[in-house]
Tab-separated table of C-alpha atoms in Angstrom:
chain	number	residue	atom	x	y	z
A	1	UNK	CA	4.031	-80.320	121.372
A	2	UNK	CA	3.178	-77.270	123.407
A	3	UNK	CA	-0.278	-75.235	123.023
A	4	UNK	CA	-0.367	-71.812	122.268
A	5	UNK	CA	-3.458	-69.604	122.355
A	6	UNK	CA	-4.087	-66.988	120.501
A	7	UNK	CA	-6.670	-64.651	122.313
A	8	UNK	CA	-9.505	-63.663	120.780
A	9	UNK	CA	-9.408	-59.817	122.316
A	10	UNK	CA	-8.082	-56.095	120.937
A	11	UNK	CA	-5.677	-53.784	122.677
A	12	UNK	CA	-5.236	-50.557	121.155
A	13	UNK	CA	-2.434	-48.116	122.423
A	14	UNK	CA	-3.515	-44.797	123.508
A	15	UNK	CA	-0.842	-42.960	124.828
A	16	UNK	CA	2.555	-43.362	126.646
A	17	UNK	CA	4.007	-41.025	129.314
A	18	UNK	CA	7.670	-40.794	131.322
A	19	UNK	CA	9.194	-43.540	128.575
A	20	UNK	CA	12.154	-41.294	128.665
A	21	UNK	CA	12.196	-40.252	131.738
A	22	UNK	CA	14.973	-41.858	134.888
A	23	UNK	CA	12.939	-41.121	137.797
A	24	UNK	CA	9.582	-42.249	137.613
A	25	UNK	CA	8.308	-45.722	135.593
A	26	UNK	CA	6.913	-45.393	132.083
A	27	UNK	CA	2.671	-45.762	131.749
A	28	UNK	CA	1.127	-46.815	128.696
A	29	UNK	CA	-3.014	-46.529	128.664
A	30	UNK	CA	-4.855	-49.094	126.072
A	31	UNK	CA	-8.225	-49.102	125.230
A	32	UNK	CA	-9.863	-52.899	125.578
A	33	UNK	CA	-12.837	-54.325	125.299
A	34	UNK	CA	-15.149	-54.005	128.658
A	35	UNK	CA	-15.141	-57.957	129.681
A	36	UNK	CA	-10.942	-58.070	130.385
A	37	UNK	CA	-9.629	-57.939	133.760
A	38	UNK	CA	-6.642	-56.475	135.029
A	39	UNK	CA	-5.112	-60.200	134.916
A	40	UNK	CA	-6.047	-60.902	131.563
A	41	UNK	CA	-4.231	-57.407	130.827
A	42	UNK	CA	-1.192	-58.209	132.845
A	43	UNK	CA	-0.432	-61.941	131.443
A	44	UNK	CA	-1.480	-60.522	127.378
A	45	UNK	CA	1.666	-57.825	127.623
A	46	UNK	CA	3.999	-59.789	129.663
A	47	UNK	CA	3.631	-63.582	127.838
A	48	UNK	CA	2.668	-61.873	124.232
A	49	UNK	CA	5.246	-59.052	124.236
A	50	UNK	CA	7.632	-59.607	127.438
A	51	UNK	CA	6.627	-56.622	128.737
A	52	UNK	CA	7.747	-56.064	132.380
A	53	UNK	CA	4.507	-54.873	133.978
A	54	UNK	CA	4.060	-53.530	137.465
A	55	UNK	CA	0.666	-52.699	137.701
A	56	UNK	CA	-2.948	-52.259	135.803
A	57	UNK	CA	-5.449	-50.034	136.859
A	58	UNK	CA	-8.553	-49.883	134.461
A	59	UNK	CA	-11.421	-47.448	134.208
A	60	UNK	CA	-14.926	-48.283	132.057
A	61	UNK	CA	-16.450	-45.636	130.279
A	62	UNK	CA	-20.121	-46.155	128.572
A	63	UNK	CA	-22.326	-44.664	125.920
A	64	UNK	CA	-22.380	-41.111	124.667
A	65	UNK	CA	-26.019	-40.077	124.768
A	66	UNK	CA	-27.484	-37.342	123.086
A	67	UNK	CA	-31.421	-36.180	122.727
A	68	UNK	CA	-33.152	-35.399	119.890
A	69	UNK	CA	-35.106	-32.154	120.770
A	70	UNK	CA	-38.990	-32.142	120.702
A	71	UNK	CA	-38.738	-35.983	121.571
A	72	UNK	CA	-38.966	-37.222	125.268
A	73	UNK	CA	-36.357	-40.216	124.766
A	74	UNK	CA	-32.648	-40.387	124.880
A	75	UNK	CA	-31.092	-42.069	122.087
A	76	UNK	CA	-27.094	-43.355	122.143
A	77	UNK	CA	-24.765	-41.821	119.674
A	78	UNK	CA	-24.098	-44.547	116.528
A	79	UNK	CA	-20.858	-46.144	116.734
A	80	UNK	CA	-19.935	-44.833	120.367
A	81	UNK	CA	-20.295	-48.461	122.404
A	82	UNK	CA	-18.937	-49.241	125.891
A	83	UNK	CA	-14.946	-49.574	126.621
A	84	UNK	CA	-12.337	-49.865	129.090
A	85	UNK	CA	-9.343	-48.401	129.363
A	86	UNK	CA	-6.628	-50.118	130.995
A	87	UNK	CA	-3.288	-47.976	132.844
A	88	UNK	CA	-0.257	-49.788	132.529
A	89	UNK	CA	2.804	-49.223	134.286
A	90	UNK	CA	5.334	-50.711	133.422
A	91	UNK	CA	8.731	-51.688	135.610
A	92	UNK	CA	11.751	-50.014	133.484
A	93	UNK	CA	13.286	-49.048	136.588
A	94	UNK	CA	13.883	-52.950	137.673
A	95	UNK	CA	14.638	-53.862	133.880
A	96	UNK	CA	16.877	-51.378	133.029
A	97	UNK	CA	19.392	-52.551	136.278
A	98	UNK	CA	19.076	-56.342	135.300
A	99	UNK	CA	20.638	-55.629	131.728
């Protein structure tokens, strides 16, 4: 019987750009949770969803701050936490002359 694991991690799609287009490969940008790596990325779209990825390039943003006037500290905004953002491109190029 053959093991399957579920991960225990969020991808949420962003945005897509050049999915129509014949010259140049489609992106896709997800927002993930700060501890995934560009492998972990990579082998979630291509095992979970057959994706055919070419390459992940990832960017980390942290807290909004804000300061509350007439106070010398610096407080974070409430539900703002740290994420990552992970480019995707994806290889329709390759795909589309296989089929």
């Amino acid at each position: 019987m053959p093991r399957e694991y579920f991960p225990n991690m969020f991808m949420t799609l962003l945005s897509v750009r050049y999915a129509k287009s014949t010259v140049r490969p489609a992106q896709a940008v997800f927002k993930i949770q700060p501890r995934m790596t560009k492998h972990e990325v990579k082998e979630y779209l291509t095992k979970i969803y057959d994706l055919p990825v070419k390459r992940v390039m990832t960017a980390n943003f942290d807290i909004k701050w804000k300061r509350h006037y007439g106070m010398s500290k610096v407080v974070p905004y409430k539900n703002k936490s740290r994420f990552k953002k992970a480019f995707v491109t994806l290889d329709t190029l390759s795909a589309a002359t296989k089929a």
